[in-house]
Coordinates of C-alpha atoms in Angstrom, one line a residue:
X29 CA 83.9 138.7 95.9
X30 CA 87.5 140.7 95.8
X31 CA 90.0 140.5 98.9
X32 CA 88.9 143.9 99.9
X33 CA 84.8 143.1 100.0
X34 CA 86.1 139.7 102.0
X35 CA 88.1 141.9 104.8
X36 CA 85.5 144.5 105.0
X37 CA 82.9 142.3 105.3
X38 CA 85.0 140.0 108.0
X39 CA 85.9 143.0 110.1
X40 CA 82.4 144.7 109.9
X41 CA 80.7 141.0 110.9
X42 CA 83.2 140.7 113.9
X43 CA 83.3 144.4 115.2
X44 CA 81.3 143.7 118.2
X45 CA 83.3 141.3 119.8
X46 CA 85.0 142.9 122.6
X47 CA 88.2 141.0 122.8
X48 CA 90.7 141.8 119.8
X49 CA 92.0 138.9 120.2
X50 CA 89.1 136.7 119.7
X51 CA 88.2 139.3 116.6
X52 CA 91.6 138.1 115.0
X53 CA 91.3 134.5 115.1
X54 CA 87.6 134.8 113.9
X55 CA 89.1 137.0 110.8
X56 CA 91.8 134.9 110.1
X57 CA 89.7 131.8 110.3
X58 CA 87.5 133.1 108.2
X59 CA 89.1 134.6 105.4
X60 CA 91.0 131.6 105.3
X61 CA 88.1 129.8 104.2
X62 CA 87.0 132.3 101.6
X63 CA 90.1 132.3 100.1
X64 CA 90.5 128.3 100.2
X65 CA 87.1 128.2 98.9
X66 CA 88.3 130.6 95.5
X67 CA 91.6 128.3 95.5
X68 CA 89.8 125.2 95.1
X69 CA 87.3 126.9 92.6
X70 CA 90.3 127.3 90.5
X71 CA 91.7 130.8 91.3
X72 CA 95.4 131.2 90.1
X73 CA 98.1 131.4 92.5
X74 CA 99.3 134.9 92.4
X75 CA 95.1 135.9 92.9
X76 CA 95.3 134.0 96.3
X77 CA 98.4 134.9 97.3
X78 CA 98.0 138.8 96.3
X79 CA 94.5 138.6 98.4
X80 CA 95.8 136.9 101.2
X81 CA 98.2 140.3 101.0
X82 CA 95.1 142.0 101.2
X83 CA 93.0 140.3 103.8
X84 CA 96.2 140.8 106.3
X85 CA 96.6 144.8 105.6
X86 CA 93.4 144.7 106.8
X87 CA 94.0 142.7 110.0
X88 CA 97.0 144.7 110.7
X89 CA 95.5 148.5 109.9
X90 CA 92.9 147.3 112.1
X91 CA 94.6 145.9 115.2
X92 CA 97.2 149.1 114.6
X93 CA 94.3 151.8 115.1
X94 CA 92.8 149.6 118.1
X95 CA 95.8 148.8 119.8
X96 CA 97.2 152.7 119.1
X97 CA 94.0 154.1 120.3
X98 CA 94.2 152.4 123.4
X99 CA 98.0 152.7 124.0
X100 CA 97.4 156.6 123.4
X101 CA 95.1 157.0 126.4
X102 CA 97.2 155.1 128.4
X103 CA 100.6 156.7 127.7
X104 CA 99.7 160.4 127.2
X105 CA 102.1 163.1 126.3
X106 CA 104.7 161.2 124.3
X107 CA 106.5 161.0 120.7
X108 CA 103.9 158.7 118.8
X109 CA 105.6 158.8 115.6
X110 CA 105.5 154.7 114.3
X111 CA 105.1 153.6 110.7
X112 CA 104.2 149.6 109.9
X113 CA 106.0 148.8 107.1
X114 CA 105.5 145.0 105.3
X115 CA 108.7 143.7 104.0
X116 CA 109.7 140.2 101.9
X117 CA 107.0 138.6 100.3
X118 CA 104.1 140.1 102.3
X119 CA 105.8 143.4 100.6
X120 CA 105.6 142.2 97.5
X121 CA 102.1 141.1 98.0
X122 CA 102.9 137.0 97.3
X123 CA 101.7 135.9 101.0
X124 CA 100.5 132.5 100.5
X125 CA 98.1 131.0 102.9
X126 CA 100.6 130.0 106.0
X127 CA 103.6 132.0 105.2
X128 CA 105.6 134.3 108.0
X129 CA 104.0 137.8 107.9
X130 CA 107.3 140.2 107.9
X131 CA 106.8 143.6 109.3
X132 CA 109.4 146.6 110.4
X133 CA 108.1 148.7 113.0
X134 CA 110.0 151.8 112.0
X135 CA 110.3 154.8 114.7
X136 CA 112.2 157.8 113.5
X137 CA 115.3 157.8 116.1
X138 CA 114.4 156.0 119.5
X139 CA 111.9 153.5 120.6
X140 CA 109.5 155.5 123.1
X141 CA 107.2 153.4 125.8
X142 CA 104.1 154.1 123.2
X143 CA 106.1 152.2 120.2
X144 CA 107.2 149.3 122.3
X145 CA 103.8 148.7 124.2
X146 CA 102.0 149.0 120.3
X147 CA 104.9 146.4 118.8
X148 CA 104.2 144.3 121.5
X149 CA 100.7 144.1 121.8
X150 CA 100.4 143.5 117.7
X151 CA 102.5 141.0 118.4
X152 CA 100.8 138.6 120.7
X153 CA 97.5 139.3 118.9
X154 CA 98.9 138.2 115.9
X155 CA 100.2 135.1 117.4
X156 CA 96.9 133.9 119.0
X157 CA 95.3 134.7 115.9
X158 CA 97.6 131.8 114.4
X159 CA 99.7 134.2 112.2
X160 CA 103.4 134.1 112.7
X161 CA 105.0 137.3 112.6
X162 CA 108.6 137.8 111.8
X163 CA 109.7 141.4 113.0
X164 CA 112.0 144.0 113.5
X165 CA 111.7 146.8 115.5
X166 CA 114.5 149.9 113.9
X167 CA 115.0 153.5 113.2
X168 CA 115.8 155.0 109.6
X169 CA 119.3 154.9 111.2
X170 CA 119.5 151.1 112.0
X171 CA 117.8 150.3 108.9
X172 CA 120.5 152.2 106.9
X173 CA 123.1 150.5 108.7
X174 CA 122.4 147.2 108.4
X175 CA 121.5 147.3 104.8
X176 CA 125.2 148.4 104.2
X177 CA 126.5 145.5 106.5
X178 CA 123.9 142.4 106.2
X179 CA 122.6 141.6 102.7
X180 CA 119.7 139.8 103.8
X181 CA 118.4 143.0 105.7
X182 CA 118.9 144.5 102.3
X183 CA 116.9 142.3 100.5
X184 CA 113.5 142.5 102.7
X185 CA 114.1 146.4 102.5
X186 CA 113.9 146.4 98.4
X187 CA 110.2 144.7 99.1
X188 CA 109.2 147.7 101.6
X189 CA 105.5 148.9 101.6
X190 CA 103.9 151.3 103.8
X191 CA 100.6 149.5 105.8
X192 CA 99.9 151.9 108.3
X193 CA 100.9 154.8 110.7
X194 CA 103.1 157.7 110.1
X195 CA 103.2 158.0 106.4
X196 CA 105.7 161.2 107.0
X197 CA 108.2 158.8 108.7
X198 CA 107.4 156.1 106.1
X199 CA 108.2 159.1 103.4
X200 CA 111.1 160.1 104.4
X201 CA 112.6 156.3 105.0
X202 CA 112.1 155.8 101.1
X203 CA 114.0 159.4 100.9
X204 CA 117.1 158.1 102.8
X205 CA 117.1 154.5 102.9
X206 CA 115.8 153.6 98.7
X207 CA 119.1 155.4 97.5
X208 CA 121.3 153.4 99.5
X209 CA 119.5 150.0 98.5
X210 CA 120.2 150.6 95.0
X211 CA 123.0 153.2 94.1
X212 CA 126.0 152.1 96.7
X213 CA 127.7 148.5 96.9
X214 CA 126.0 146.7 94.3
X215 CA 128.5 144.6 92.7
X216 CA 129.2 143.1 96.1
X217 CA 125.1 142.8 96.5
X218 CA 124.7 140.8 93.0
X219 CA 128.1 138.7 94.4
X220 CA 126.6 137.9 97.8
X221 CA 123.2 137.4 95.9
X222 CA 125.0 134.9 92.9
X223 CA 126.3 132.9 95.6
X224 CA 123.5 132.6 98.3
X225 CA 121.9 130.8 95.1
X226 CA 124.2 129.2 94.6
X227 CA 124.8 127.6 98.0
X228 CA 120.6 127.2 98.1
X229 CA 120.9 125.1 95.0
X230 CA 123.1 122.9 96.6
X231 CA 121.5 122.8 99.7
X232 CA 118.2 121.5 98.0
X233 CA 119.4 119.1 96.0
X234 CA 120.9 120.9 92.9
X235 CA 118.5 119.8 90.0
X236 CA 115.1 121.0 88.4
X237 CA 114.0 117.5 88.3
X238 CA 114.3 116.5 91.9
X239 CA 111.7 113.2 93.2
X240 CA 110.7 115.5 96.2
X241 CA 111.1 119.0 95.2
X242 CA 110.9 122.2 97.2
X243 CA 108.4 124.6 95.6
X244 CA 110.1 128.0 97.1
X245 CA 114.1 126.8 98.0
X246 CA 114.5 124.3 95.2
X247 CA 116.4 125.0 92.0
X248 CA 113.6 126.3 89.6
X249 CA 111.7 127.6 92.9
X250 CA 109.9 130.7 93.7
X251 CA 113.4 131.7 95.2
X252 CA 115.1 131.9 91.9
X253 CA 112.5 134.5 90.5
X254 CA 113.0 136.9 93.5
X255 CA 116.5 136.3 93.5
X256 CA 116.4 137.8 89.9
X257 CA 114.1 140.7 90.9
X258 CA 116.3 141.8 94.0
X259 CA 119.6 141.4 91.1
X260 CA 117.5 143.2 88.6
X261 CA 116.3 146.3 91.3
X262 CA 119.9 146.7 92.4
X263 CA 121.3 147.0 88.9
X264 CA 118.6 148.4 86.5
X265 CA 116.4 150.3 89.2
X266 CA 113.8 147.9 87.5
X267 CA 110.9 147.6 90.5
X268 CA 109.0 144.3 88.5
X269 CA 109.3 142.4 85.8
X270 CA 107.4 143.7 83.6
X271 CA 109.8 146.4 84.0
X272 CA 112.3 144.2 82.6
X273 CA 110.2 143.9 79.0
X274 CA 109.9 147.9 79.4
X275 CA 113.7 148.0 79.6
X276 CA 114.3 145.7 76.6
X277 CA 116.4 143.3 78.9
X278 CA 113.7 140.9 77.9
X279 CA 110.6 140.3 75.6
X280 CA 107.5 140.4 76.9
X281 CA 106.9 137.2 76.1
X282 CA 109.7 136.2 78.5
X283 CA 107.7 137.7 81.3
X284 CA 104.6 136.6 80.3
X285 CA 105.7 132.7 80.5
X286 CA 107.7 133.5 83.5
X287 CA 105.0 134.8 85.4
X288 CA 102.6 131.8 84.0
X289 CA 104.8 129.3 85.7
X290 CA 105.1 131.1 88.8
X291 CA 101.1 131.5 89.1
X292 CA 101.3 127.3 88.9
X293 CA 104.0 127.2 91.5
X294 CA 101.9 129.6 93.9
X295 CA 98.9 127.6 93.3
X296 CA 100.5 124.7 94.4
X297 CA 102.1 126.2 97.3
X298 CA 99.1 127.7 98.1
X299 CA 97.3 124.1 97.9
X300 CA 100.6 122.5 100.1
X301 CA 99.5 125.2 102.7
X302 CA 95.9 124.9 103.0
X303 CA 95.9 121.3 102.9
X304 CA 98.9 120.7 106.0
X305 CA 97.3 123.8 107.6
X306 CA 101.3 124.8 108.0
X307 CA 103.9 126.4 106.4
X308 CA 104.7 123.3 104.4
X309 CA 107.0 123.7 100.9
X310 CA 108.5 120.4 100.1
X311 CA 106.2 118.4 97.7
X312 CA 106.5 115.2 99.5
X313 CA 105.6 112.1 97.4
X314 CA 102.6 112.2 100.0
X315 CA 102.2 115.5 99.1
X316 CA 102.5 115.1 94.9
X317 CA 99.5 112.8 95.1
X318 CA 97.4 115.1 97.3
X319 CA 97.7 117.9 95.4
X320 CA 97.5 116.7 91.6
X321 CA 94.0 115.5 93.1
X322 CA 93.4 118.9 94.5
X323 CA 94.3 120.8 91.3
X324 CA 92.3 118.2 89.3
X325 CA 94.8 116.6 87.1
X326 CA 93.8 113.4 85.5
X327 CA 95.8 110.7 83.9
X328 CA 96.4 110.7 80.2
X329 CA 97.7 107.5 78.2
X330 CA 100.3 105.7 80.1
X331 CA 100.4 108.7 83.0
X332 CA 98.6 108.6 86.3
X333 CA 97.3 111.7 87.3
X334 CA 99.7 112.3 89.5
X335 CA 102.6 111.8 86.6
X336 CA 101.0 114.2 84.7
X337 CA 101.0 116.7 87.7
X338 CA 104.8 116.3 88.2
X339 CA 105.7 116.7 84.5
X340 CA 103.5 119.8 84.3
X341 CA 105.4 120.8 87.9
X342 CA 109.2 120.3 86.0
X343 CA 108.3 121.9 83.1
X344 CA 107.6 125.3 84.8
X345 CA 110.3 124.8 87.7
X346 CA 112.4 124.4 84.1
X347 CA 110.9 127.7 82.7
X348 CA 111.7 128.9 86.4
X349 CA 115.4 128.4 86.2
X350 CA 116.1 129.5 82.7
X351 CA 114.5 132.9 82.4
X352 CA 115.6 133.9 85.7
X353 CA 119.2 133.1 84.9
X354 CA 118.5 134.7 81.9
X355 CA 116.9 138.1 83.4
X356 CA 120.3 138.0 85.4
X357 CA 122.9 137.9 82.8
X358 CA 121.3 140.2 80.9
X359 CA 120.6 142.6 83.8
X360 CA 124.7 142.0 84.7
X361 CA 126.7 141.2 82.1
X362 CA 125.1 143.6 78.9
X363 CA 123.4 146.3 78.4
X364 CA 121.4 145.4 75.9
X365 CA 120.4 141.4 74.4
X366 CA 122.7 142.0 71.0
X367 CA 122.8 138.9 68.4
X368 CA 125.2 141.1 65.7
X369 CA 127.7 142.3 68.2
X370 CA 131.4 141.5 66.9
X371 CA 134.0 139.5 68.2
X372 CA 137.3 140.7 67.8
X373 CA 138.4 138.0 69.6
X374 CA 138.3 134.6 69.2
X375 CA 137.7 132.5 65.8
X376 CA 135.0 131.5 63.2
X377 CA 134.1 127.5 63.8
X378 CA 131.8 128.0 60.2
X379 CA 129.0 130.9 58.9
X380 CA 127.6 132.3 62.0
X381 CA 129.2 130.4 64.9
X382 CA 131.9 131.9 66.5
X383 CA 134.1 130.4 69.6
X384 CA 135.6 133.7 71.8
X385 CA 136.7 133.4 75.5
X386 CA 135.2 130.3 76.1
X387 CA 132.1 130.5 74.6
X388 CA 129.9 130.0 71.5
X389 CA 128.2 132.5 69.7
X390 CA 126.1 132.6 66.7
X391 CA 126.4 135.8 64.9
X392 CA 124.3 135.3 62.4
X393 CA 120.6 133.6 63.3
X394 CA 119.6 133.2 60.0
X395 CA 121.7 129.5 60.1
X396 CA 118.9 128.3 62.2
X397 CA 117.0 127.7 59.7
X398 CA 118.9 127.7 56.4
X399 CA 120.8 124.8 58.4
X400 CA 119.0 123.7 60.9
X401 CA 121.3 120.8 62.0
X402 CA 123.6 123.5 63.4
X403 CA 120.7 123.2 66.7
X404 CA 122.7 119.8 67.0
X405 CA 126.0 120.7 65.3
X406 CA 126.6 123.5 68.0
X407 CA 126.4 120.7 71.6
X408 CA 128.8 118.6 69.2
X409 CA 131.4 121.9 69.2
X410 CA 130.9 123.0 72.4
X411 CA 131.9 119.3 74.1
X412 CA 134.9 119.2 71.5
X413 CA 135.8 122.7 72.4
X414 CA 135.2 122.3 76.2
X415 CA 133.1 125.6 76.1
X416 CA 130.0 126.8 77.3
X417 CA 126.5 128.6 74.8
X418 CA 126.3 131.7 75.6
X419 CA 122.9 132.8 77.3
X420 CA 122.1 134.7 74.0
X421 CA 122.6 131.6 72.0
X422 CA 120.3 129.3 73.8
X423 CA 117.8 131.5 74.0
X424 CA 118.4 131.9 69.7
X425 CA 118.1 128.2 69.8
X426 CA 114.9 127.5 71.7
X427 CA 113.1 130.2 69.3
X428 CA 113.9 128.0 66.3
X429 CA 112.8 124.9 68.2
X430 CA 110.0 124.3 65.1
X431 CA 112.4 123.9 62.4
X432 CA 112.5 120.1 64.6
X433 CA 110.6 118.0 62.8
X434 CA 110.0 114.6 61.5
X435 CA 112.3 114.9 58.5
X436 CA 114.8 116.6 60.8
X437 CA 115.0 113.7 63.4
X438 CA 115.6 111.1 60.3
X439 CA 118.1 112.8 58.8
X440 CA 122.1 112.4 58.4
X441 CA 122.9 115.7 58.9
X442 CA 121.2 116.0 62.3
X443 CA 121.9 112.5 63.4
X444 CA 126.0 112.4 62.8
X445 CA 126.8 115.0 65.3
X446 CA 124.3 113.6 67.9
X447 CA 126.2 110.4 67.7
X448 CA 128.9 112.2 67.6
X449 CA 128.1 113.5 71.2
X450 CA 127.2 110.3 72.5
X451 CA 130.4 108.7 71.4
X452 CA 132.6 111.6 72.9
X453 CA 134.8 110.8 75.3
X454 CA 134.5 113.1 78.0
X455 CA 131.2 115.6 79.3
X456 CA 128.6 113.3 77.4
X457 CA 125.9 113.9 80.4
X458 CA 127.1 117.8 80.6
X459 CA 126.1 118.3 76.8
X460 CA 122.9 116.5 76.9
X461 CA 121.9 118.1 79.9
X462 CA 123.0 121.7 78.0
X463 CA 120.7 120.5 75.4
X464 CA 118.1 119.3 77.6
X465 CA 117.6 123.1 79.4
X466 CA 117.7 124.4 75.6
X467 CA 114.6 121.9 74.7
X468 CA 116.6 120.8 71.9
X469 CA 116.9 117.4 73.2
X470 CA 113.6 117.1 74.1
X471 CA 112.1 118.6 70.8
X472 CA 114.9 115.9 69.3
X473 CA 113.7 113.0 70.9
X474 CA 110.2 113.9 72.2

């Protein structure tokens, strides 16, 4: 049964109850259960959290026509224009199971009786239905003012999506507000944006492979993917990701593993939900056993079952963090992904590896595998260099990741300059962590 049939079904089996309020929680409770039921079947986590979307339009369109109708014979002869607009994730449809439910209740230029006793009567239904809403009530005006001065208003307008009520109003929002979203201030927007991240990273502990992550805030969290959306809609005008692989920023493959690992990290946000009943995010060492059980890992070998959950976990939090940062610097710093571009500055190290402004490049890809120590050779350069692999080349690096085999690990020619590394005097963890995000090192020694 799709989210659609579920709502219709819920709302149609619950009409006759006479207080909305009781009619909510009975819907919400519910279509809880029908969607935990799918979850635990094995549904993916952007199914769940895309009908969970869908179960609340329904909610909300139908408290909005009840509580409208009634409001309308009670305050006759007034401006009832009023459009209920979903922002954030519930705009993006990625609501999982306990998250806040974001709406803008958008009037066109002042709030009349009618709009405040509907905002506030949605409201309080919502919240004794156990759904916690976090709202703004604004005009086109206020909505076009803020997202000039506060970013974060900004971002949960990019996610806008009309629910119900004045689709005219809603019309003309995207008309006046959209071009100001995207066309004015957005190298300040991608600044603001590059350091919130930043500072969140920190915040949360600064690594991928945290002992208690957070699956939405932490580095490698769902954060990081929006974050590169928001940069990507700003810059490119690109409304998804798989806009992205339309645009030639990135390959489809890209999106396609990058949309993999956030299905896992919904899924298990979706499980940290249902199980707490809350809005719970930080996988707890509590929580890691819980929910490898729940998602029906097993142990392997010398792993627990939970071990095996936890490697699966950093492996796509990994994924996470290197194709978003990847979607970003192509989004902001080319045009398009270029591997023959020349350098008119900087210097030739050897055939195909160039040093300019700080950076390595290889210009010619073909070295990869004619010389496939040069997937060692070039961590050895960059710590003796003090420079940083460019995006381009990492990502030039991982796609040769097979020529890594057996022979390769005994031989001289890969081995020298890995020693090399380790004997370095200076930025020894730096490079092997450089190598480590590249899967070199763990291709290397696996």
């Amino acid at each position: 049964m799709d989210a659609v049939a579920i709502s219709l079904g819920l709302l149609q089996e619950t009409q006759s109850e006479s207080d909305l309020k009781s009619l909510a929680r009975a819907y919400v409770s519910k279509g809880r259960q029908a969607l935990f039921e799918r979850h635990r079947a094995g549904a993916g986590g952007i199914e769940v959290a895309s009908a969970w979307s869908t179960v609340m339009d329904h909610l909300i369109r139908h408290l909005y026509a009840a509580i409208s109708s009634d409001c309308s014979n009670r305050i006759a002869g007034i401006d009832r224009s009023f459009a209920l607009v979903a922002q954030g994730g519930y705009g993006r449809g990625e609501l999982n199971p306990h998250s806040d439910i974001d709406l803008l209740f958008l009037y066109p230029r002042r709030i009349t009786p009618f709009v405040q006793a509907v905002t506030e009567k949605l409201q309080h239904t919502l919240w004794d239905a156990g759904i916690e809403p976090g709202h703004a009530a604004r005009s086109i005006v206020d909505c076009i003012r803020l997202a000039e001065s506060d970013m974060r208003v900004r971002t949960s307008l990019l996610d806008a999506r009309f629910l119900c009520g004045d689709f005219a109003l809603f019309q003309e929002f995207e008309r006046k507000v959209e071009p100001r979203l995207v066309k004015t201030g957005i190298q300040r927007f991608i600044r603001e944006k590059l350091e919130e991240n930043r500072a969140r990273h920190a915040q949360y502990g600064g690594s991928v492979y945290l002992l208690e992550p957070d699956v939405k805030e932490g580095e490698g969290g769902l954060r990081d993917i929006q974050t590169a959306r928001w940069i990507a809609r700003a810059k490119v005008k690109a409304r998804d990701l798989e806009a992205l692989a339309l645009g030639g920023f990135v390959g489809t493959t890209e999106i396609a593993n990058l949309k993999e690992s956030q299905d896992f990290l919904l899924r298990v946000r979706n499980e940290l939900h249902f199980a707490t009943g809350r809005h719970q995010d930080q996988l707890t060492f509590e929580q890691q056993e819980n929910v490898s059980a729940a998602l029906g890992f097993e142990g392997e070998e010398a792993l627990r079952g939970v071990e095996v959950f936890m490697r699966s976990y950093y492996l796509h939090a990994a994924q996470i963090d290197r194709l978003s940062t990847l979607i970003i610097h192509r989004v902001t710093d080319s045009d398009r992904p270029s591997f023959t571009a020349s350098y008119v500055f900087g210097r030739t190290l050897r055939e195909g590896v160039r040093l300019s402004k700080g950076h390595l490049h290889i210009t010619k890809p073909e070295i990869l595998k004619a010389s496939p120590e040069n997937l060692i050779r070039i961590f050895d350069d960059a710590q003796k260099y003090n420079c940083q692999l460019t995006h381009e080349t990492r990502e030039l690096m991982r796609q040769h990741l097979e020529v890594i085999d057996d022979e390769f690990r005994r031989s001289a020619a890969a081995n020298t300059p890995f020693f090399s590394i380790l004997k370095w005097k200076e930025s020894v963890y730096e490079t092997l962590a450089a190598m480590h995000r590249s899967g070199v090192l763990g291709a290397f020694i696996p």
